[in-house]
PDB file of N, CA and C in Angstrom:
ATOM      1  N   MET N   1     -19.430   5.513  -0.195  1.00  0.00           N
ATOM      2  CA  MET N   1     -19.057   4.169   0.205  1.00  0.00           C
ATOM      3  C   MET N   1     -17.980   3.698  -0.567  1.00  0.00           C
ATOM      4  N   ARG N   2     -17.010   2.940  -0.138  1.00  0.00           N
ATOM      5  CA  ARG N   2     -15.902   2.243  -0.881  1.00  0.00           C
ATOM      6  C   ARG N   2     -15.966   0.839  -0.876  1.00  0.00           C
ATOM      7  N   PHE N   3     -15.317   0.279  -2.007  1.00  0.00           N
ATOM      8  CA  PHE N   3     -15.250  -1.263  -2.012  1.00  0.00           C
ATOM      9  C   PHE N   3     -14.047  -1.731  -2.525  1.00  0.00           C
ATOM     10  N   SER N   4     -13.741  -2.942  -2.416  1.00  0.00           N
ATOM     11  CA  SER N   4     -12.387  -3.398  -2.828  1.00  0.00           C
ATOM     12  C   SER N   4     -12.598  -4.263  -4.068  1.00  0.00           C
ATOM     13  N   GLU N   5     -11.570  -4.380  -4.833  1.00  0.00           N
ATOM     14  CA  GLU N   5     -11.482  -5.170  -6.084  1.00  0.00           C
ATOM     15  C   GLU N   5     -10.100  -5.753  -6.202  1.00  0.00           C
ATOM     16  N   SER N   6     -10.127  -6.804  -6.630  1.00  0.00           N
ATOM     17  CA  SER N   6      -8.766  -7.669  -6.627  1.00  0.00           C
ATOM     18  C   SER N   6      -8.254  -8.091  -7.947  1.00  0.00           C
ATOM     19  N   VAL N   7      -8.391  -7.088  -8.950  1.00  0.00           N
ATOM     20  CA  VAL N   7      -7.958  -7.124 -10.337  1.00  0.00           C
ATOM     21  C   VAL N   7      -6.558  -7.234 -10.443  1.00  0.00           C
ATOM     22  N   VAL N   8      -5.704  -6.488  -9.475  1.00  0.00           N
ATOM     23  CA  VAL N   8      -4.243  -6.592  -9.766  1.00  0.00           C
ATOM     24  C   VAL N   8      -3.549  -7.104  -8.737  1.00  0.00           C
ATOM     25  N   GLN N   9      -4.438  -8.259  -7.970  1.00  0.00           N
ATOM     26  CA  GLN N   9      -4.048  -8.858  -6.862  1.00  0.00           C
ATOM     27  C   GLN N   9      -2.716  -9.694  -7.066  1.00  0.00           C
ATOM     28  N   GLY N  10      -1.720  -9.727  -6.420  1.00  0.00           N
ATOM     29  CA  GLY N  10      -0.605 -10.658  -6.608  1.00  0.00           C
ATOM     30  C   GLY N  10       0.660  -9.821  -7.135  1.00  0.00           C
ATOM     31  N   ARG N  11       0.290  -8.509  -7.801  1.00  0.00           N
ATOM     32  CA  ARG N  11       1.546  -7.811  -8.393  1.00  0.00           C
ATOM     33  C   ARG N  11       2.499  -7.383  -7.496  1.00  0.00           C
ATOM     34  N   THR N  12       3.496  -7.354  -7.872  1.00  0.00           N
ATOM     35  CA  THR N  12       4.657  -6.974  -7.107  1.00  0.00           C
ATOM     36  C   THR N  12       4.696  -5.229  -7.030  1.00  0.00           C
ATOM     37  N   VAL N  13       4.877  -4.834  -5.759  1.00  0.00           N
ATOM     38  CA  VAL N  13       4.883  -3.513  -5.448  1.00  0.00           C
ATOM     39  C   VAL N  13       6.550  -3.167  -5.277  1.00  0.00           C
ATOM     40  N   VAL N  14       6.904  -2.146  -5.963  1.00  0.00           N
ATOM     41  CA  VAL N  14       8.236  -1.613  -6.036  1.00  0.00           C
ATOM     42  C   VAL N  14       8.335  -0.253  -5.586  1.00  0.00           C
ATOM     43  N   ALA N  15       9.239   0.097  -4.492  1.00  0.00           N
ATOM     44  CA  ALA N  15       9.548   1.349  -4.221  1.00  0.00           C
ATOM     45  C   ALA N  15      10.390   2.256  -5.258  1.00  0.00           C
ATOM     46  N   ALA N  16      10.439   3.501  -5.142  1.00  0.00           N
ATOM     47  CA  ALA N  16      11.317   4.370  -6.221  1.00  0.00           C
ATOM     48  C   ALA N  16      12.700   4.037  -6.193  1.00  0.00           C
ATOM     49  N   ASP N  17      13.225   3.540  -5.000  1.00  0.00           N
ATOM     50  CA  ASP N  17      14.696   3.117  -4.813  1.00  0.00           C
ATOM     51  C   ASP N  17      14.936   1.946  -5.450  1.00  0.00           C
ATOM     52  N   GLY N  18      13.808   0.884  -5.961  1.00  0.00           N
ATOM     53  CA  GLY N  18      14.072  -0.281  -6.273  1.00  0.00           C
ATOM     54  C   GLY N  18      13.876  -1.467  -5.354  1.00  0.00           C
ATOM     55  N   GLN N  19      13.397  -1.198  -3.857  1.00  0.00           N
ATOM     56  CA  GLN N  19      13.338  -2.154  -3.020  1.00  0.00           C
ATOM     57  C   GLN N  19      11.802  -2.835  -3.279  1.00  0.00           C
ATOM     58  N   LYS N  20      11.741  -4.015  -3.320  1.00  0.00           N
ATOM     59  CA  LYS N  20      10.488  -4.722  -3.427  1.00  0.00           C
ATOM     60  C   LYS N  20       9.835  -4.479  -1.964  1.00  0.00           C
ATOM     61  N   LEU N  21       8.545  -4.126  -1.957  1.00  0.00           N
ATOM     62  CA  LEU N  21       7.794  -3.874  -0.755  1.00  0.00           C
ATOM     63  C   LEU N  21       6.963  -5.081  -0.464  1.00  0.00           C
ATOM     64  N   GLY N  22       6.243  -5.763  -1.500  1.00  0.00           N
ATOM     65  CA  GLY N  22       5.286  -6.923  -1.078  1.00  0.00           C
ATOM     66  C   GLY N  22       4.530  -6.920  -2.409  1.00  0.00           C
ATOM     67  N   THR N  23       3.245  -7.384  -2.240  1.00  0.00           N
ATOM     68  CA  THR N  23       2.363  -7.525  -3.272  1.00  0.00           C
ATOM     69  C   THR N  23       1.011  -6.931  -2.971  1.00  0.00           C
ATOM     70  N   VAL N  24       0.300  -6.529  -4.229  1.00  0.00           N
ATOM     71  CA  VAL N  24      -1.053  -6.086  -4.089  1.00  0.00           C
ATOM     72  C   VAL N  24      -1.994  -6.873  -3.597  1.00  0.00           C
ATOM     73  N   GLU N  25      -2.947  -6.623  -2.633  1.00  0.00           N
ATOM     74  CA  GLU N  25      -3.937  -7.565  -2.156  1.00  0.00           C
ATOM     75  C   GLU N  25      -5.193  -7.075  -2.859  1.00  0.00           C
ATOM     76  N   THR N  26      -5.716  -5.791  -2.466  1.00  0.00           N
ATOM     77  CA  THR N  26      -6.667  -5.176  -3.217  1.00  0.00           C
ATOM     78  C   THR N  26      -6.606  -3.736  -3.462  1.00  0.00           C
ATOM     79  N   LEU N  27      -7.633  -3.320  -4.334  1.00  0.00           N
ATOM     80  CA  LEU N  27      -7.716  -1.883  -4.668  1.00  0.00           C
ATOM     81  C   LEU N  27      -9.091  -1.373  -3.872  1.00  0.00           C
ATOM     82  N   THR N  28      -8.734  -0.047  -3.427  1.00  0.00           N
ATOM     83  CA  THR N  28      -9.982   0.658  -2.786  1.00  0.00           C
ATOM     84  C   THR N  28     -10.573   1.373  -3.934  1.00  0.00           C
ATOM     85  N   ILE N  29     -11.914   1.272  -4.200  1.00  0.00           N
ATOM     86  CA  ILE N  29     -12.441   2.203  -5.224  1.00  0.00           C
ATOM     87  C   ILE N  29     -13.657   2.901  -4.686  1.00  0.00           C
ATOM     88  N   ASP N  30     -13.770   4.201  -4.817  1.00  0.00           N
ATOM     89  CA  ASP N  30     -14.795   4.937  -4.560  1.00  0.00           C
ATOM     90  C   ASP N  30     -16.159   4.600  -5.408  1.00  0.00           C
ATOM     91  N   ASP N  31     -17.242   4.226  -4.855  1.00  0.00           N
ATOM     92  CA  ASP N  31     -18.421   3.734  -5.611  1.00  0.00           C
ATOM     93  C   ASP N  31     -19.165   4.970  -6.254  1.00  0.00           C
ATOM     94  N   GLN N  32     -18.830   6.334  -5.757  1.00  0.00           N
ATOM     95  CA  GLN N  32     -19.611   7.368  -6.642  1.00  0.00           C
ATOM     96  C   GLN N  32     -18.656   7.867  -7.853  1.00  0.00           C
ATOM     97  N   THR N  33     -17.390   7.860  -7.612  1.00  0.00           N
ATOM     98  CA  THR N  33     -16.695   8.279  -8.745  1.00  0.00           C
ATOM     99  C   THR N  33     -15.989   7.245  -9.517  1.00  0.00           C
ATOM    100  N   TRP N  34     -15.858   6.171  -9.064  1.00  0.00           N
ATOM    101  CA  TRP N  34     -15.336   4.885  -9.619  1.00  0.00           C
ATOM    102  C   TRP N  34     -13.813   5.243  -9.904  1.00  0.00           C
ATOM    103  N   LYS N  35     -13.316   5.799  -8.811  1.00  0.00           N
ATOM    104  CA  LYS N  35     -11.826   6.146  -8.926  1.00  0.00           C
ATOM    105  C   LYS N  35     -11.324   5.316  -7.976  1.00  0.00           C
ATOM    106  N   VAL N  36      -9.901   4.783  -8.294  1.00  0.00           N
ATOM    107  CA  VAL N  36      -9.160   4.119  -7.480  1.00  0.00           C
ATOM    108  C   VAL N  36      -8.580   4.791  -6.556  1.00  0.00           C
ATOM    109  N   GLU N  37      -8.784   4.706  -5.245  1.00  0.00           N
ATOM    110  CA  GLU N  37      -8.248   5.593  -4.182  1.00  0.00           C
ATOM    111  C   GLU N  37      -6.869   4.996  -3.634  1.00  0.00           C
ATOM    112  N   GLY N  38      -6.679   3.973  -3.590  1.00  0.00           N
ATOM    113  CA  GLY N  38      -5.544   3.248  -3.026  1.00  0.00           C
ATOM    114  C   GLY N  38      -5.285   1.747  -3.126  1.00  0.00           C
ATOM    115  N   LEU N  39      -4.014   1.386  -2.852  1.00  0.00           N
ATOM    116  CA  LEU N  39      -3.873  -0.170  -2.979  1.00  0.00           C
ATOM    117  C   LEU N  39      -3.552  -0.538  -1.485  1.00  0.00           C
ATOM    118  N   GLN N  40      -4.141  -1.863  -1.366  1.00  0.00           N
ATOM    119  CA  GLN N  40      -3.576  -2.591   0.007  1.00  0.00           C
ATOM    120  C   GLN N  40      -2.488  -3.355  -0.474  1.00  0.00           C
ATOM    121  N   VAL N  41      -1.425  -3.240   0.220  1.00  0.00           N
ATOM    122  CA  VAL N  41      -0.075  -3.852  -0.169  1.00  0.00           C
ATOM    123  C   VAL N  41       0.161  -4.889   1.021  1.00  0.00           C
ATOM    124  N   LYS N  42       0.264  -6.095   0.688  1.00  0.00           N
ATOM    125  CA  LYS N  42       0.833  -7.079   1.714  1.00  0.00           C
ATOM    126  C   LYS N  42       2.337  -7.075   1.572  1.00  0.00           C
ATOM    127  N   LEU N  43       2.924  -6.747   2.933  1.00  0.00           N
ATOM    128  CA  LEU N  43       4.287  -6.489   2.848  1.00  0.00           C
ATOM    129  C   LEU N  43       5.086  -7.573   3.170  1.00  0.00           C
ATOM    130  N   ASP N  44       6.482  -7.539   2.677  1.00  0.00           N
ATOM    131  CA  ASP N  44       7.506  -8.483   2.891  1.00  0.00           C
ATOM    132  C   ASP N  44       7.875  -8.184   4.424  1.00  0.00           C
ATOM    133  N   SER N  45       8.701  -9.100   4.990  1.00  0.00           N
ATOM    134  CA  SER N  45       9.039  -8.972   6.334  1.00  0.00           C
ATOM    135  C   SER N  45      10.066  -7.868   6.416  1.00  0.00           C
ATOM    136  N   GLU N  46      10.983  -7.629   5.505  1.00  0.00           N
ATOM    137  CA  GLU N  46      11.872  -6.429   5.570  1.00  0.00           C
ATOM    138  C   GLU N  46      11.269  -5.045   5.421  1.00  0.00           C
ATOM    139  N   SER N  47      10.307  -5.199   4.635  1.00  0.00           N
ATOM    140  CA  SER N  47       9.604  -3.892   4.430  1.00  0.00           C
ATOM    141  C   SER N  47       8.724  -3.556   5.695  1.00  0.00           C
ATOM    142  N   SER N  48       8.032  -4.579   6.194  1.00  0.00           N
ATOM    143  CA  SER N  48       7.333  -4.392   7.364  1.00  0.00           C
ATOM    144  C   SER N  48       8.075  -3.674   8.558  1.00  0.00           C
ATOM    145  N   ASP N  49       9.152  -4.106   8.724  1.00  0.00           N
ATOM    146  CA  ASP N  49      10.290  -3.716   9.674  1.00  0.00           C
ATOM    147  C   ASP N  49      10.510  -2.345   9.364  1.00  0.00           C
ATOM    148  N   GLN N  50      10.792  -1.906   8.115  1.00  0.00           N
ATOM    149  CA  GLN N  50      11.206  -0.628   7.936  1.00  0.00           C
ATOM    150  C   GLN N  50       9.979   0.375   7.933  1.00  0.00           C
ATOM    151  N   LEU N  51       8.894  -0.102   7.774  1.00  0.00           N
ATOM    152  CA  LEU N  51       7.609   0.608   7.809  1.00  0.00           C
ATOM    153  C   LEU N  51       6.896   0.676   9.308  1.00  0.00           C
ATOM    154  N   GLY N  52       7.435  -0.161  10.092  1.00  0.00           N
ATOM    155  CA  GLY N  52       7.018  -0.301  11.472  1.00  0.00           C
ATOM    156  C   GLY N  52       5.725  -0.849  11.579  1.00  0.00           C
ATOM    157  N   VAL N  53       5.627  -2.023  10.597  1.00  0.00           N
ATOM    158  CA  VAL N  53       4.265  -2.555  10.670  1.00  0.00           C
ATOM    159  C   VAL N  53       4.299  -4.020  11.200  1.00  0.00           C
ATOM    160  N   TYR N  54       3.454  -4.661  12.075  1.00  0.00           N
ATOM    161  CA  TYR N  54       3.588  -5.862  12.695  1.00  0.00           C
ATOM    162  C   TYR N  54       3.637  -6.713  11.384  1.00  0.00           C
ATOM    163  N   TRP N  55       4.489  -7.843  11.542  1.00  0.00           N
ATOM    164  CA  TRP N  55       4.587  -8.875  10.659  1.00  0.00           C
ATOM    165  C   TRP N  55       4.916 -10.094  11.309  1.00  0.00           C
ATOM    166  N   ASN N  56       4.476 -11.452  10.988  1.00  0.00           N
ATOM    167  CA  ASN N  56       5.051 -12.672  11.465  1.00  0.00           C
ATOM    168  C   ASN N  56       4.796 -13.581  10.498  1.00  0.00           C
ATOM    169  N   TYR N  57       4.969 -15.114  10.585  1.00  0.00           N
ATOM    170  CA  TYR N  57       4.752 -15.808   9.642  1.00  0.00           C
ATOM    171  C   TYR N  57       3.243 -16.341   9.456  1.00  0.00           C
ATOM    172  N   PHE N  58       2.445 -15.975  10.491  1.00  0.00           N
ATOM    173  CA  PHE N  58       0.981 -16.222  10.410  1.00  0.00           C
ATOM    174  C   PHE N  58       0.207 -14.902  10.099  1.00  0.00           C
ATOM    175  N   HIS N  59       0.941 -13.895  10.185  1.00  0.00           N
ATOM    176  CA  HIS N  59       0.042 -12.430   9.814  1.00  0.00           C
ATOM    177  C   HIS N  59       0.908 -11.628   9.052  1.00  0.00           C
ATOM    178  N   ALA N  60       0.828 -11.386   7.903  1.00  0.00           N
ATOM    179  CA  ALA N  60       1.668 -10.370   7.029  1.00  0.00           C
ATOM    180  C   ALA N  60       1.127  -9.030   7.257  1.00  0.00           C
ATOM    181  N   GLY N  61       2.063  -8.054   7.424  1.00  0.00           N
ATOM    182  CA  GLY N  61       1.701  -6.782   7.487  1.00  0.00           C
ATOM    183  C   GLY N  61       1.080  -6.329   6.384  1.00  0.00           C
ATOM    184  N   ARG N  62       0.109  -5.154   6.484  1.00  0.00           N
ATOM    185  CA  ARG N  62      -0.577  -4.504   5.226  1.00  0.00           C
ATOM    186  C   ARG N  62      -0.595  -3.085   5.448  1.00  0.00           C
ATOM    187  N   VAL N  63      -0.107  -2.423   4.370  1.00  0.00           N
ATOM    188  CA  VAL N  63      -0.637  -0.744   4.370  1.00  0.00           C
ATOM    189  C   VAL N  63      -1.435  -0.583   3.287  1.00  0.00           C
ATOM    190  N   ASP N  64      -2.015   0.604   3.167  1.00  0.00           N
ATOM    191  CA  ASP N  64      -2.805   1.109   2.453  1.00  0.00           C
ATOM    192  C   ASP N  64      -2.280   2.254   1.732  1.00  0.00           C
ATOM    193  N   VAL N  65      -1.705   2.116   0.407  1.00  0.00           N
ATOM    194  CA  VAL N  65      -0.985   3.176  -0.388  1.00  0.00           C
ATOM    195  C   VAL N  65      -1.743   3.961  -1.144  1.00  0.00           C
ATOM    196  N   PRO N  66      -1.834   5.224  -0.869  1.00  0.00           N
ATOM    197  CA  PRO N  66      -2.876   6.172  -1.838  1.00  0.00           C
ATOM    198  C   PRO N  66      -2.135   6.223  -3.107  1.00  0.00           C
ATOM    199  N   THR N  67      -3.238   6.356  -4.161  1.00  0.00           N
ATOM    200  CA  THR N  67      -2.831   6.144  -5.692  1.00  0.00           C
ATOM    201  C   THR N  67      -1.905   7.316  -5.879  1.00  0.00           C
ATOM    202  N   ARG N  68      -1.939   8.440  -5.448  1.00  0.00           N
ATOM    203  CA  ARG N  68      -1.088   9.639  -5.683  1.00  0.00           C
ATOM    204  C   ARG N  68       0.452   9.174  -5.298  1.00  0.00           C
ATOM    205  N   LEU N  69       0.685   8.126  -4.990  1.00  0.00           N
ATOM    206  CA  LEU N  69       2.045   7.700  -4.711  1.00  0.00           C
ATOM    207  C   LEU N  69       2.541   6.760  -5.788  1.00  0.00           C
ATOM    208  N   VAL N  70       1.708   6.295  -6.414  1.00  0.00           N
ATOM    209  CA  VAL N  70       1.821   5.258  -7.567  1.00  0.00           C
ATOM    210  C   VAL N  70       2.189   5.907  -8.801  1.00  0.00           C
ATOM    211  N   HIS N  71       3.371   5.526  -9.286  1.00  0.00           N
ATOM    212  CA  HIS N  71       4.041   6.016 -10.628  1.00  0.00           C
ATOM    213  C   HIS N  71       3.608   5.328 -11.712  1.00  0.00           C
ATOM    214  N   SER N  72       3.534   4.040 -11.892  1.00  0.00           N
ATOM    215  CA  SER N  72       3.213   3.099 -12.845  1.00  0.00           C
ATOM    216  C   SER N  72       2.620   1.859 -12.528  1.00  0.00           C
ATOM    217  N   VAL N  73       1.757   1.243 -13.380  1.00  0.00           N
ATOM    218  CA  VAL N  73       1.029  -0.110 -13.137  1.00  0.00           C
ATOM    219  C   VAL N  73       1.097  -0.717 -14.359  1.00  0.00           C
ATOM    220  N   SER N  74       1.912  -1.907 -14.254  1.00  0.00           N
ATOM    221  CA  SER N  74       1.990  -2.926 -15.476  1.00  0.00           C
ATOM    222  C   SER N  74       2.194  -4.269 -14.487  1.00  0.00           C
ATOM    223  N   ASP N  75       2.919  -5.247 -15.179  1.00  0.00           N
ATOM    224  CA  ASP N  75       3.177  -6.424 -14.269  1.00  0.00           C
ATOM    225  C   ASP N  75       3.583  -6.086 -12.933  1.00  0.00           C
ATOM    226  N   THR N  76       4.168  -4.830 -12.783  1.00  0.00           N
ATOM    227  CA  THR N  76       4.564  -4.426 -11.506  1.00  0.00           C
ATOM    228  C   THR N  76       4.143  -3.169 -11.182  1.00  0.00           C
ATOM    229  N   VAL N  77       4.049  -2.729  -9.676  1.00  0.00           N
ATOM    230  CA  VAL N  77       3.437  -1.481  -9.327  1.00  0.00           C
ATOM    231  C   VAL N  77       4.736  -0.743  -8.901  1.00  0.00           C
ATOM    232  N   ILE N  78       5.060   0.394  -9.618  1.00  0.00           N
ATOM    233  CA  ILE N  78       6.130   1.259  -9.164  1.00  0.00           C
ATOM    234  C   ILE N  78       5.508   2.432  -8.550  1.00  0.00           C
ATOM    235  N   LEU N  79       6.007   2.928  -7.229  1.00  0.00           N
ATOM    236  CA  LEU N  79       5.799   3.904  -6.485  1.00  0.00           C
ATOM    237  C   LEU N  79       6.792   5.218  -6.800  1.00  0.00           C
ATOM    238  N   THR N  80       6.110   6.269  -6.417  1.00  0.00           N
ATOM    239  CA  THR N  80       7.094   7.539  -6.741  1.00  0.00           C
ATOM    240  C   THR N  80       8.081   7.941  -5.497  1.00  0.00           C
ATOM    241  N   VAL N  81       7.741   7.006  -4.537  1.00  0.00           N
ATOM    242  CA  VAL N  81       8.512   7.403  -3.208  1.00  0.00           C
ATOM    243  C   VAL N  81       9.338   6.080  -2.761  1.00  0.00           C
ATOM    244  N   THR N  82      10.301   6.634  -2.207  1.00  0.00           N
ATOM    245  CA  THR N  82      11.222   5.607  -1.354  1.00  0.00           C
ATOM    246  C   THR N  82      10.393   4.663  -0.112  1.00  0.00           C
ATOM    247  N   VAL N  83      11.028   3.811   0.485  1.00  0.00           N
ATOM    248  CA  VAL N  83      10.449   3.056   1.591  1.00  0.00           C
ATOM    249  C   VAL N  83      10.322   4.293   2.675  1.00  0.00           C
ATOM    250  N   GLU N  84      11.500   4.763   2.880  1.00  0.00           N
ATOM    251  CA  GLU N  84      11.633   6.067   3.985  1.00  0.00           C
ATOM    252  C   GLU N  84      10.526   7.102   3.706  1.00  0.00           C
ATOM    253  N   GLU N  85      10.293   7.565   2.559  1.00  0.00           N
ATOM    254  CA  GLU N  85       9.624   8.532   2.250  1.00  0.00           C
ATOM    255  C   GLU N  85       7.905   8.003   2.379  1.00  0.00           C
ATOM    256  N   LEU N  86       7.829   6.651   2.047  1.00  0.00           N
ATOM    257  CA  LEU N  86       6.450   6.168   2.191  1.00  0.00           C
ATOM    258  C   LEU N  86       6.110   6.028   3.785  1.00  0.00           C
ATOM    259  N   HIS N  87       7.196   5.585   4.530  1.00  0.00           N
ATOM    260  CA  HIS N  87       6.895   5.680   5.999  1.00  0.00           C
ATOM    261  C   HIS N  87       6.411   7.085   6.596  1.00  0.00           C
ATOM    262  N   ARG N  88       6.932   8.166   6.088  1.00  0.00           N
ATOM    263  CA  ARG N  88       6.754   9.418   6.563  1.00  0.00           C
ATOM    264  C   ARG N  88       5.456   9.804   6.084  1.00  0.00           C
ATOM    265  N   VAL N  89       4.847   9.444   4.833  1.00  0.00           N
ATOM    266  CA  VAL N  89       3.618   9.680   4.436  1.00  0.00           C
ATOM    267  C   VAL N  89       2.705   8.986   5.466  1.00  0.00           C
ATOM    268  N   LEU N  90       2.707   7.759   5.460  1.00  0.00           N
ATOM    269  CA  LEU N  90       1.855   6.835   6.295  1.00  0.00           C
ATOM    270  C   LEU N  90       1.798   7.205   7.773  1.00  0.00           C
ATOM    271  N   VAL N  91       3.063   7.755   8.363  1.00  0.00           N
ATOM    272  CA  VAL N  91       2.954   8.293   9.809  1.00  0.00           C
ATOM    273  C   VAL N  91       2.056   9.465   9.775  1.00  0.00           C
ATOM    274  N   ALA N  92       2.380  10.466   8.771  1.00  0.00           N
ATOM    275  CA  ALA N  92       1.509  11.781   8.588  1.00  0.00           C
ATOM    276  C   ALA N  92       0.003  11.478   8.446  1.00  0.00           C
ATOM    277  N   GLU N  93      -0.255  10.550   7.638  1.00  0.00           N
ATOM    278  CA  GLU N  93      -1.587  10.364   7.412  1.00  0.00           C
ATOM    279  C   GLU N  93      -2.556   9.651   8.672  1.00  0.00           C
ATOM    280  N   SER N  94      -1.455   8.988   9.278  1.00  0.00           N
ATOM    281  CA  SER N  94      -2.177   8.165  10.567  1.00  0.00           C
ATOM    282  C   SER N  94      -2.302   9.183  11.641  1.00  0.00           C
ATOM    283  N   GLU N  95      -1.380  10.102  11.960  1.00  0.00           N
ATOM    284  CA  GLU N  95      -1.590  11.302  12.642  1.00  0.00           C
ATOM    285  C   GLU N  95      -2.798  12.193  12.341  1.00  0.00           C
ATOM    286  N   ALA N  96      -2.854  12.424  11.017  1.00  0.00           N
ATOM    287  CA  ALA N  96      -4.068  13.289  10.722  1.00  0.00           C
ATOM    288  C   ALA N  96      -5.371  12.832  10.982  1.00  0.00           C
ATOM    289  N   ALA N  97      -5.474  11.523  10.723  1.00  0.00           N
ATOM    290  CA  ALA N  97      -6.506  10.659  10.855  1.00  0.00           C
ATOM    291  C   ALA N  97      -7.093  10.682  12.095  1.00  0.00           C
ATOM    292  N   SER N  98      -6.171  10.479  13.017  1.00  0.00           N
ATOM    293  CA  SER N  98      -6.495  10.412  14.583  1.00  0.00           C
ATOM    294  C   SER N  98      -6.530  11.708  15.239  1.00  0.00           C
ATOM    295  N   ALA N  99      -6.251  13.015  14.653  1.00  0.00           N
ATOM    296  CA  ALA N  99      -6.380  14.188  15.354  1.00  0.00           C
ATOM    297  C   ALA N  99      -7.736  14.442  15.428  1.00  0.00           C
ATOM    298  N   PRO N 100      -8.119  15.374  16.559  1.00  0.00           N
ATOM    299  CA  PRO N 100      -9.618  15.590  16.654  1.00  0.00           C
ATOM    300  C   PRO N 100      -9.993  16.652  15.657  1.00  0.00           C
ATOM    301  N   ALA N 101     -11.287  16.691  15.160  1.00  0.00           N
ATOM    302  CA  ALA N 101     -11.698  17.317  14.127  1.00  0.00           C
ATOM    303  C   ALA N 101     -11.899  18.744  14.570  1.00  0.00           C
TER     304      ALA N 101
END
């Protein structure tokens, strides 16, 4: 079972190339291991376009970023990947999740 926590909500998320992606919405935590598995990021409009995620003024695009892509967390969350690399990772994970077992 997984659950969400909002302790870092609102922190800015920045890609490795310095581009601001958006802000942290929630953390996904495994209730067995208590490990943070990912961050749900509420994207800015430019980042949504680059990542191919739907965004408008009434619905901000969101992506789940695995913790293995997080370099550091302080007032800002810094990723180990650029926006282009993040897009490739998200596409690959989406394809893997939808592939028949």
